[in-house]
Coordinates of C-alpha atoms and ligand atoms in Angstrom, one line a residue:
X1 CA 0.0 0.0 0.0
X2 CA 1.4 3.7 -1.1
X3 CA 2.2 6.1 1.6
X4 CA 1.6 10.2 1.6
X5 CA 2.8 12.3 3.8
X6 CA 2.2 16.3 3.4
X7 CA 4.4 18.4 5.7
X8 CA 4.5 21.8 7.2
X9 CA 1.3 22.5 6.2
X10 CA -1.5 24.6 7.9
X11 CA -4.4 22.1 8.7
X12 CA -8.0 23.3 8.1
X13 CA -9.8 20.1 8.9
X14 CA -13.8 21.0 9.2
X15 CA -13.8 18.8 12.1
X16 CA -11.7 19.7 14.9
X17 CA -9.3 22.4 16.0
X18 CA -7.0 23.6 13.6
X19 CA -3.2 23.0 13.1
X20 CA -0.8 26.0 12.2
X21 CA 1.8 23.3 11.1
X22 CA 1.4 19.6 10.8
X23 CA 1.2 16.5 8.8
X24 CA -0.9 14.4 7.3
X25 CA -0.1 10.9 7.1
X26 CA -1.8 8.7 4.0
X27 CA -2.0 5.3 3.4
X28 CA -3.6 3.7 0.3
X29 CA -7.2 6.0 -0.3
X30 CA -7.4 6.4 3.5
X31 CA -6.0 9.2 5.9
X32 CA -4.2 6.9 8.8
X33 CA -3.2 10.0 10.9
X34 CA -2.7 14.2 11.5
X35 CA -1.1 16.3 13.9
X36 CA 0.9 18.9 14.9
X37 CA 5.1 19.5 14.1
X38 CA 6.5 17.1 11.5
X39 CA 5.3 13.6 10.2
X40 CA 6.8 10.5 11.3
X41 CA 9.4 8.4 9.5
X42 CA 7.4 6.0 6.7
X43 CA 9.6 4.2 5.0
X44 CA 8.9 4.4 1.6
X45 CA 6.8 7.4 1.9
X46 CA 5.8 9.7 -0.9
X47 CA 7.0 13.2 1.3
X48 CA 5.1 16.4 0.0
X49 CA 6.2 19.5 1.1
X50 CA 3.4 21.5 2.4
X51 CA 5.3 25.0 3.1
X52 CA 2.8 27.9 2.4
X53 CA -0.1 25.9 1.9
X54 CA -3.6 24.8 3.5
X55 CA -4.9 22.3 3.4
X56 CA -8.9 21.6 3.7
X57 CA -11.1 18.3 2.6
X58 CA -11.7 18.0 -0.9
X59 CA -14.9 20.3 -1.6
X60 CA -18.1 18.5 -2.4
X61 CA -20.5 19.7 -5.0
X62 CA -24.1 18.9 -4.2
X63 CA -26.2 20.4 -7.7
X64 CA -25.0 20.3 -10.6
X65 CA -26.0 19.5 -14.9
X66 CA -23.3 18.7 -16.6
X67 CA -24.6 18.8 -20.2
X68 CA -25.7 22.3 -19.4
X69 CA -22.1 23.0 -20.0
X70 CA -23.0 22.9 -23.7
X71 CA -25.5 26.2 -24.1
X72 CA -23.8 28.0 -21.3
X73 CA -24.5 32.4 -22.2
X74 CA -27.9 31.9 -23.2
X75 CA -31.1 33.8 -21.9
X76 CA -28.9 35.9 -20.2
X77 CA -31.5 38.6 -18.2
X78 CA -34.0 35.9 -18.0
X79 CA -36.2 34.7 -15.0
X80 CA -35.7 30.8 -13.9
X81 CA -39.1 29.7 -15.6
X82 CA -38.3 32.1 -19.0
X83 CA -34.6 30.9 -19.1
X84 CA -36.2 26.9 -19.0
X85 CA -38.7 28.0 -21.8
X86 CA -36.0 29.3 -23.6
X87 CA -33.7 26.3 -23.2
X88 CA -35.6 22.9 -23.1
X89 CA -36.0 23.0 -27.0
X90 CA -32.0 23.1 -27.0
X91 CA -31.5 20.8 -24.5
X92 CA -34.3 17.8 -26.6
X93 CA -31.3 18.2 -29.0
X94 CA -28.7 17.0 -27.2
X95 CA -26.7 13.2 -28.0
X96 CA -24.1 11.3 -26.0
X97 CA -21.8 12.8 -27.6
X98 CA -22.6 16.6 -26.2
X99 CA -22.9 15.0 -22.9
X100 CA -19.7 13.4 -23.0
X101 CA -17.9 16.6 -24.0
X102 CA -20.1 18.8 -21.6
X103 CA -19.5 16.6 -19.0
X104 CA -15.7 16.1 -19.1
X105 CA -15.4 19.9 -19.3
X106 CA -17.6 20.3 -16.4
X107 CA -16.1 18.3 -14.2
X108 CA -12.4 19.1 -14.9
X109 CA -13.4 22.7 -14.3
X110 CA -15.0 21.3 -11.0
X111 CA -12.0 19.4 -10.3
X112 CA -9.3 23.2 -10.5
X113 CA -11.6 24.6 -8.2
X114 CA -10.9 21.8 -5.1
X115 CA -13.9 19.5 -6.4
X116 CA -13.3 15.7 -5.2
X117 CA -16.9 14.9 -5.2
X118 CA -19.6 16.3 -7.4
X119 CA -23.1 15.0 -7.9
X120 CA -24.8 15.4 -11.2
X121 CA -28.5 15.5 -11.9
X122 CA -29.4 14.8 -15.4
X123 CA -32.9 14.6 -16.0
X124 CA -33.4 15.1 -20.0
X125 CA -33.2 12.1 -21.9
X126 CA -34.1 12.3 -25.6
X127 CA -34.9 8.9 -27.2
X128 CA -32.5 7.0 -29.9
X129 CA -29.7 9.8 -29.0
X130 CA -27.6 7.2 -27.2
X131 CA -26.7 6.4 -23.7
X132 CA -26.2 10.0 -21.6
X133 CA -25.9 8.1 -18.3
X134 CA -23.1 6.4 -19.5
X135 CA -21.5 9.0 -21.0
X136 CA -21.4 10.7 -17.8
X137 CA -20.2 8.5 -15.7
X138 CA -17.8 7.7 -18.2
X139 CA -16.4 11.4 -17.8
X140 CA -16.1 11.4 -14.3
X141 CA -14.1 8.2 -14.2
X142 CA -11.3 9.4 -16.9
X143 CA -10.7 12.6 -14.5
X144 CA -10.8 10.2 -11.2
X145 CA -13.5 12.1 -9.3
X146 CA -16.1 10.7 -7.3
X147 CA -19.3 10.8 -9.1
X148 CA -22.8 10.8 -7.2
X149 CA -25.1 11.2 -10.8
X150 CA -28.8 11.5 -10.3
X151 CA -31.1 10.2 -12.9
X152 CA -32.9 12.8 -13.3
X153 CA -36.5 12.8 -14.7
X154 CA -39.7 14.6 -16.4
X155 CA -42.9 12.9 -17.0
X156 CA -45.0 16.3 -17.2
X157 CA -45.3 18.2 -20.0
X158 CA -47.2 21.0 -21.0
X159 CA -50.2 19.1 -21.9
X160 CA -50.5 17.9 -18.6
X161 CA -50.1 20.9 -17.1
X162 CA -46.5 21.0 -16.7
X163 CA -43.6 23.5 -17.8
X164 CA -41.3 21.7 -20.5
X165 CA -43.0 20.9 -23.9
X166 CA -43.7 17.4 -24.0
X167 CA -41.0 16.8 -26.7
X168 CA -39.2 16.5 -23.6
X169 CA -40.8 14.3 -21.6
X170 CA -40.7 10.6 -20.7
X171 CA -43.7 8.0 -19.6
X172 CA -43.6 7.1 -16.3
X173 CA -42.8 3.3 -16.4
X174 CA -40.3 3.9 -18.5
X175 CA -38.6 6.4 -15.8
X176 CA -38.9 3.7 -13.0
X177 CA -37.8 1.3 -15.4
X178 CA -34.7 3.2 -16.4
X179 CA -33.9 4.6 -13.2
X180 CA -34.1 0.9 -11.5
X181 CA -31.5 -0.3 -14.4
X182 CA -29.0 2.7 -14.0
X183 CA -28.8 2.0 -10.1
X184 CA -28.5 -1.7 -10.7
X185 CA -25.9 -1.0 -13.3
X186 CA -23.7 1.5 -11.5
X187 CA -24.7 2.5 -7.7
X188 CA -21.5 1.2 -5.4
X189 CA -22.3 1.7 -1.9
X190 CA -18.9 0.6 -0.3
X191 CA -17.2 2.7 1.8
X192 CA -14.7 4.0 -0.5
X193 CA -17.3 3.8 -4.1
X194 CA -16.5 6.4 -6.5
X195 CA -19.9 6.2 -8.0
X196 CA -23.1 6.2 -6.2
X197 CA -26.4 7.0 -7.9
X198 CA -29.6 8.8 -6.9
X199 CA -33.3 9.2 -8.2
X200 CA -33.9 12.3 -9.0
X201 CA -37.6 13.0 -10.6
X202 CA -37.0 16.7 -12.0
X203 CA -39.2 19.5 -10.2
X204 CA -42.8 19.8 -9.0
X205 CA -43.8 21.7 -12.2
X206 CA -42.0 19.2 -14.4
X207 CA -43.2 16.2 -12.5
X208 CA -46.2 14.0 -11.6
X209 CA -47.6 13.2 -8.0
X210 CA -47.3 10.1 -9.3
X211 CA -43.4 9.7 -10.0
X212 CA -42.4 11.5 -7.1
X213 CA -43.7 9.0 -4.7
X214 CA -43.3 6.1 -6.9
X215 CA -39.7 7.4 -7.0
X216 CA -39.1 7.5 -3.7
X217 CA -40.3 4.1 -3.1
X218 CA -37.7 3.0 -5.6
X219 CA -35.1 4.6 -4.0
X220 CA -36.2 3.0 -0.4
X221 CA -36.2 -0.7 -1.8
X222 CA -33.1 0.3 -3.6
X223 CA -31.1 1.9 -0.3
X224 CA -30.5 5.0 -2.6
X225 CA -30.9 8.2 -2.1
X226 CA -33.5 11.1 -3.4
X227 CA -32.9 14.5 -4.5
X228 CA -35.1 17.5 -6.7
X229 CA -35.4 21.5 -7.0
X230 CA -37.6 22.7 -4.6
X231 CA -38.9 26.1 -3.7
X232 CA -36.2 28.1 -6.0
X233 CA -38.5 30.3 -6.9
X234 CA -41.5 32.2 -6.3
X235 CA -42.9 31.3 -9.7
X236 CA -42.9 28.0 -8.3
X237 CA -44.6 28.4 -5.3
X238 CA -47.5 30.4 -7.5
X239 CA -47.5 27.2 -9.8
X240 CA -47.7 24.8 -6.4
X241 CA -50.3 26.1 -4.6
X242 CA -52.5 27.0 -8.1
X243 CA -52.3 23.5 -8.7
X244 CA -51.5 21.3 -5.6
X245 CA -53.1 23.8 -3.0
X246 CA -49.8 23.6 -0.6
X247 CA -46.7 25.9 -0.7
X248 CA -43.7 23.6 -2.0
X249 CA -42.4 22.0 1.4
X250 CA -45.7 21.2 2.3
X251 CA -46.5 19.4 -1.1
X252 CA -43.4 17.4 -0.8
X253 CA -44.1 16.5 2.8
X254 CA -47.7 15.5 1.5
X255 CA -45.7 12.6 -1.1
X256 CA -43.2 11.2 1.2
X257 CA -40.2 13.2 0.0
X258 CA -38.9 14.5 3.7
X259 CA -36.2 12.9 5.0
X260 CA -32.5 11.7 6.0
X261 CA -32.3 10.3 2.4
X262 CA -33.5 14.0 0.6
X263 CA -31.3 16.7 -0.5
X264 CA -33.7 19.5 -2.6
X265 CA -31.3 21.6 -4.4
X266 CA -31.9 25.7 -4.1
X267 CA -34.6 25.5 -1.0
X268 CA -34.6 29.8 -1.4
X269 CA -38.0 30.6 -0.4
X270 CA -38.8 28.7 3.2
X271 CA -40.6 29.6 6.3
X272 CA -39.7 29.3 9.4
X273 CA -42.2 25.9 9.5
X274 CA -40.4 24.4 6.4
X275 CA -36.7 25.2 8.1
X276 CA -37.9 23.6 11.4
X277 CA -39.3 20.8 9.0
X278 CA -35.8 20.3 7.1
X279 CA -34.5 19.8 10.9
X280 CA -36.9 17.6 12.2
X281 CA -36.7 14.9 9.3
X282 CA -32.8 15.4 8.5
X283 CA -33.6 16.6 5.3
X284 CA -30.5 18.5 3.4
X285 CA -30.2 21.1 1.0
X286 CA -27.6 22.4 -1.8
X287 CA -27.6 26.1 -1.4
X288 CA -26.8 27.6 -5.0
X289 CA -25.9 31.1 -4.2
X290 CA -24.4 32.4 -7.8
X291 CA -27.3 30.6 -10.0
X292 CA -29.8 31.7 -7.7
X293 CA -28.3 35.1 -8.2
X294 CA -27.4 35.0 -12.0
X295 CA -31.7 34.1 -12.2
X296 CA -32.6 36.9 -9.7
X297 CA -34.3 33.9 -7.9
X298 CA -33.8 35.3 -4.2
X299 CA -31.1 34.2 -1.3
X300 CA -31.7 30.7 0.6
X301 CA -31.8 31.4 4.4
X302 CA -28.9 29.8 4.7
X303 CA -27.6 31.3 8.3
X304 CA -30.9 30.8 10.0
X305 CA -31.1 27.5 8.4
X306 CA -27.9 26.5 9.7
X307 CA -28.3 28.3 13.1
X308 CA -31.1 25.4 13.4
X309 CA -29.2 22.8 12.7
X310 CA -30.3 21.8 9.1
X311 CA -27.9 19.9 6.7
X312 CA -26.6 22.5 4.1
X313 CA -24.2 21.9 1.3
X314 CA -22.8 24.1 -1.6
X315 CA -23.9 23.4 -5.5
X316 CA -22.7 25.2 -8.2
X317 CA -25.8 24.3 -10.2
X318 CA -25.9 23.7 -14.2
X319 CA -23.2 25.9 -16.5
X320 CA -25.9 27.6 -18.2
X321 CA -27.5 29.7 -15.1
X322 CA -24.3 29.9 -13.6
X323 CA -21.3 30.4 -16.0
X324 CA -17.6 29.1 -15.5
X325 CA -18.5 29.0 -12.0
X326 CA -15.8 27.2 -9.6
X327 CA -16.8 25.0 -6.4
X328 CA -14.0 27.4 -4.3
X329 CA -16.1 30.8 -5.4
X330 CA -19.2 29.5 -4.2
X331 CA -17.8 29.6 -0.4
X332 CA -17.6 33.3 -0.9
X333 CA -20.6 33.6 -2.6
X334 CA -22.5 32.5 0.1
X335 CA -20.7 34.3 2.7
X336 CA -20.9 37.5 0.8
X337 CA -25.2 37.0 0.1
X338 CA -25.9 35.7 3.9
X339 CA -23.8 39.1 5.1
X340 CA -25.2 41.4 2.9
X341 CA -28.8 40.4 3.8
X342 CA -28.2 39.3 7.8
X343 CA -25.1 41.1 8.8
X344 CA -21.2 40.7 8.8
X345 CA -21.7 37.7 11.5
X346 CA -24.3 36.1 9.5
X347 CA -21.7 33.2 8.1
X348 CA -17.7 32.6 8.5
X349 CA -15.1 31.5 6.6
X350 CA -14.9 28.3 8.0
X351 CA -18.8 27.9 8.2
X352 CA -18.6 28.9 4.2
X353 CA -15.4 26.0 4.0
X354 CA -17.9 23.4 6.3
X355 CA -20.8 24.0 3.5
X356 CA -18.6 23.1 0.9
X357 CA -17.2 20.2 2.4
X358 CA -19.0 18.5 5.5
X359 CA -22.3 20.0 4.2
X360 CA -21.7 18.5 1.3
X361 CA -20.6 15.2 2.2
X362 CA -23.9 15.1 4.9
X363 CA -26.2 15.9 1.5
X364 CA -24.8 12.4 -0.1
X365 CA -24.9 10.5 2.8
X366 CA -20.9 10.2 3.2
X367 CA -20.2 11.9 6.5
X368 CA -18.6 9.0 7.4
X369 CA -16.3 9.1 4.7
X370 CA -15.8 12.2 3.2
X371 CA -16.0 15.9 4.1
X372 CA -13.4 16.7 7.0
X373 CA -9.9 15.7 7.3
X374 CA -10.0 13.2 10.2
X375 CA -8.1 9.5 10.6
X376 CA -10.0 6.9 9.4
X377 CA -12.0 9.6 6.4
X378 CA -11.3 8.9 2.7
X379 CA -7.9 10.6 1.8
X380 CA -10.1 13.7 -1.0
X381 CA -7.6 16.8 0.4
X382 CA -7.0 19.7 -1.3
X383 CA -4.0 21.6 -0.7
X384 CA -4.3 25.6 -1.3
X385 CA -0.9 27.7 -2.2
X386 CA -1.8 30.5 0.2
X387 CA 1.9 32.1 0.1
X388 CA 1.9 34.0 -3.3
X389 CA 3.2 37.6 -3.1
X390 CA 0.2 38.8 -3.3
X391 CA -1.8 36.8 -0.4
X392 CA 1.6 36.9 1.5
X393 CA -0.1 40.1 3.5
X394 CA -3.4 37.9 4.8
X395 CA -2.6 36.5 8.6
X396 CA -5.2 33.7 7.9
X397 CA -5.2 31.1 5.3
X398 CA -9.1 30.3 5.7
X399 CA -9.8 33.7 4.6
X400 CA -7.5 33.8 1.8
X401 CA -9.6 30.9 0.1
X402 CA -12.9 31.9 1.6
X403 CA -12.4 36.1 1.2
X404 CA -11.0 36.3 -1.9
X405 CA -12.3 36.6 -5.2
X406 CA -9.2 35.1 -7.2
X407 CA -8.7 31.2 -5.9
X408 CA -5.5 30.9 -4.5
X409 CA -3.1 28.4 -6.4
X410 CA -4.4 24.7 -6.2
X411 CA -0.8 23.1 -5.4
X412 CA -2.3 19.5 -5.4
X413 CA -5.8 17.5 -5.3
X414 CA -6.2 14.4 -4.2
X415 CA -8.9 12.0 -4.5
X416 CA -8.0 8.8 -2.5
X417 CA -4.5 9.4 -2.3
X418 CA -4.2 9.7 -6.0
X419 CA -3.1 13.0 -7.5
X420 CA -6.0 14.6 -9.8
X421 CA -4.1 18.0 -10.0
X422 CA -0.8 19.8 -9.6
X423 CA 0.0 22.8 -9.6
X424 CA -3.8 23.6 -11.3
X425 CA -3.3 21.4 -13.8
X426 CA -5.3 18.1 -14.3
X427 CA -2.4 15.2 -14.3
X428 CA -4.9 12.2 -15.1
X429 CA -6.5 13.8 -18.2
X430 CA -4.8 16.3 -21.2
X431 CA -6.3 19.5 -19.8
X432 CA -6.7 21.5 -23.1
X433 CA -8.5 18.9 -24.7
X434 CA -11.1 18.7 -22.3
X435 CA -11.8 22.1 -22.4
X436 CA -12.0 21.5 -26.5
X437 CA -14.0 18.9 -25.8
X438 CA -16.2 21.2 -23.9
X439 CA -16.3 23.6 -26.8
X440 CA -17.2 21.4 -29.6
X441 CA -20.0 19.8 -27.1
X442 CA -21.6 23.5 -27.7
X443 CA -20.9 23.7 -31.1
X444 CA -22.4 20.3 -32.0
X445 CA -26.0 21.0 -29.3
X446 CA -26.3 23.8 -31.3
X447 CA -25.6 22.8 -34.6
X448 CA -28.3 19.9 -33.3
X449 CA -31.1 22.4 -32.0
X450 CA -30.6 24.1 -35.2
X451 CA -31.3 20.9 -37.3
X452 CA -34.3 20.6 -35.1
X453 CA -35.2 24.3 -36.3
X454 CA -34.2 26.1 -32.8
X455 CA -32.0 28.9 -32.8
X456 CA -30.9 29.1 -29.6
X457 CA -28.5 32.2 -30.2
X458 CA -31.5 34.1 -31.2
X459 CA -34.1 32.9 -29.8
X460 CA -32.8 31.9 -26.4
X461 CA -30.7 35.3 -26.0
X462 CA -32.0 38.2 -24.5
Ligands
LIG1 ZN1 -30.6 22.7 -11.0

């Protein structure tokens, strides 16, 4: 078994009092040890110097759509239910092939910003356009991240009421069928998996009644967990109670969607009765802050939420509402949207770091493993240059990641022991090319959607 140890390194472990200068000592994918003052002698020992850095957990991305990637700088000034009007037609267009390109890009970009875990939640599956699971998960495992996709899901379209056109839609035993086969096929549940899937049924205006709580059953016999938008915006509230009668928390309670196994992404617009009911059930949320502000959606109560004792975690969300954004910005976005609107106590640094680590890990149901540097956790650690000349003048490391709006240097990422990035560059995959790959992903959706007579340049920008 290989042997890591980082030196001399400042120690920001989530869990547990900090370490000015210490070691971390890792063996195989595990961490086997930390402390203060120099690491032991291991003979054989990969030694990396940790002089000027920080370290922290890996982050842990709880929203994201990978293929989105692929029509990012579209419906630019538009409102969340506008920008999905706009897009869906784009999006029916898209092949294996875009979401293999989108994807790759997506996470790589995911991975320079700190990223060991992400979670994707695809949920647009055009028929006879290939396998976009698979292409996916294919992504993730060429980089080396851990990959928690969701199949996603939409079973009701405009005819029933819904918001996508029904172009877009899928029946409903063919969901359950498909979601059963891709968590047969791929869900690992060990200790150290790399690839865990979740059900994921879309949105209450996108969805049926009927495949939320048929979802969720699957995802109880199955030992998998659930996750959906809820309550991003108050469009969506209009749209529950108009046609369930119940504000969004309330119609999910009312289907069997509260719970340890839930994680809603967005959860913007709750009252104190949906907070208290996120706490009393253990359900989780992934707080979005730059999509929610790139749609003028509103901020998620984030520091009450937490000052309850809710689960939180960070999501960067889909590319196209929230452009080239990086897992490490999103700690200051939420810091900087909780201050503004509750006060300069209203979240810390190292509150922003635990949402975009332990958070995280608590919203995929890998506290255990993942999320906080501790002996015995999964060896995802991120190691921050914090030492440049220009950060040189900041006493605290935590607030030079957290504060600033430039991410400090990513000296190294690792992802079970194994090094994903140096010196932020990818080392498992050819950097440039993915970011290619990215690019002719757009240029192919859009060449697709304009096959299909969409223009989404046009059309879709505002
Ligand atoms: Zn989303």
């Amino acid at each position: 078994m290989s042997a890591i140890l980082i030196e001399n390194v400042h120690i920001a472990p989530v869990v547990g009092e900090e370490i000015p200068s210490g070691h971390i000592h890792v063996e195989g994918d595990r961490i086997v040890a930390l402390g203060a003052g120099p690491a032991p002698v291991v003979a054989g020992a990969t030694r990396i110097d940790g002089t000027g850095c920080l370290a922290t957990p890996g982050l842990v991305n709880t929203h994201h759509h990978l293929y989105q990637w692929a029509s990012q700088g579209l419906a630019q000034d538009a409102t969340l239910f506008e920008w999905l009007t706009a897009l869906y037609d784009v999006w029916a267009a898209m092949d294996a092939e875009v979401v293999r390109g989108a994807a790759g890009a997506g996470l790589g970009y995911l991975a320079l910003s700190g990223c060991t875990t992400s979670s994707d939640h695809h949920y647009i599956f055009p028929k006879g356009r290939g396998d976009l699971f698979a292409a996916e998960i294919e992504a993730a495992g060429e980089i080396g991240l851990r990959f928690h996709p969701a199949r996603g899901s939409m079973d009701r379209g405009r005819s029933q009421g819904g918001l996508p056109p029904d172009v877009v839609v899928e029946r409903l035993d063919e969901i359950l069928d498909a979601t059963a086969e891709a968590v047969d096929t791929y869900h690992d549940p060990s200790f150290s998996s790399k690839l865990r899937v979740a059900v994921a049924p879309c949105s209450p205006f996108s969805v049926s009644a009927d495949l939320m709580t048929q979802a969720a059953a699957l995802a109880r016999s199955k030992g998998v967990r659930l996750h959906t938008h809820l309550a991003e915006t108050l469009d969506e509230e209009e749209h529950c109670l108009e046609q369930f009668g119940l504000r969004p928390v309330d119609y999910m309670e009312k289907l069997g969607w509260l719970g340890p196994d839930v994680w809603f992404a967005h959860a913007v617009h709750l009252s104190d009765g949906d907070i208290d009911k996120f706490v009393q059930t253990g359900t989780g949320s992934a707080h979005c802050p730059s999509s929610n502000g790139r749609l003028g959606a509103g901020i998620a109560r984030v520091s009450d939420m937490l000052s309850r004792g809710a689960v939180v975690g960070l999501g960067v969300d889909g590319s196209a509402s929230a452009e080239l954004t990086s897992l490490s910005g999103e700690m200051r976005q939420a810091l900087l949207f909780q201050r503004a609107r509750y006060g300069p106590t209203a979240l810390t640094a190292r509150q922003a770091l635990e949402l975009a680590t332990l958070g995280g890990a608590k919203n995929l149901g890998r506290q255990e493993e993942l999320g906080s540097l501790e002996a015995g956790k999964l060896a995802d650690i991120a190691l921050w240059r914090t030492d440049g000349a220009f950060a040189s003048a900041v006493v605290d490391p935590v607030c030079t990641l957290v504060f600033g709006s430039r991410q400090p240097p990513l000296a190294r990422l690792l992802v079970g022991g194994e090094t994903i990035v140096e010196d932020d560059e990818l080392r498992t995959v050819a950097q440039d090319e993915l970011g290619r790959a990215g690019g002719l992903a757009h240029r192919r959706l859009m060449r697709l959607a304009a096959e299909r007579g969409f223009i989404a340049g046009e059309e879709a920008g505002s």
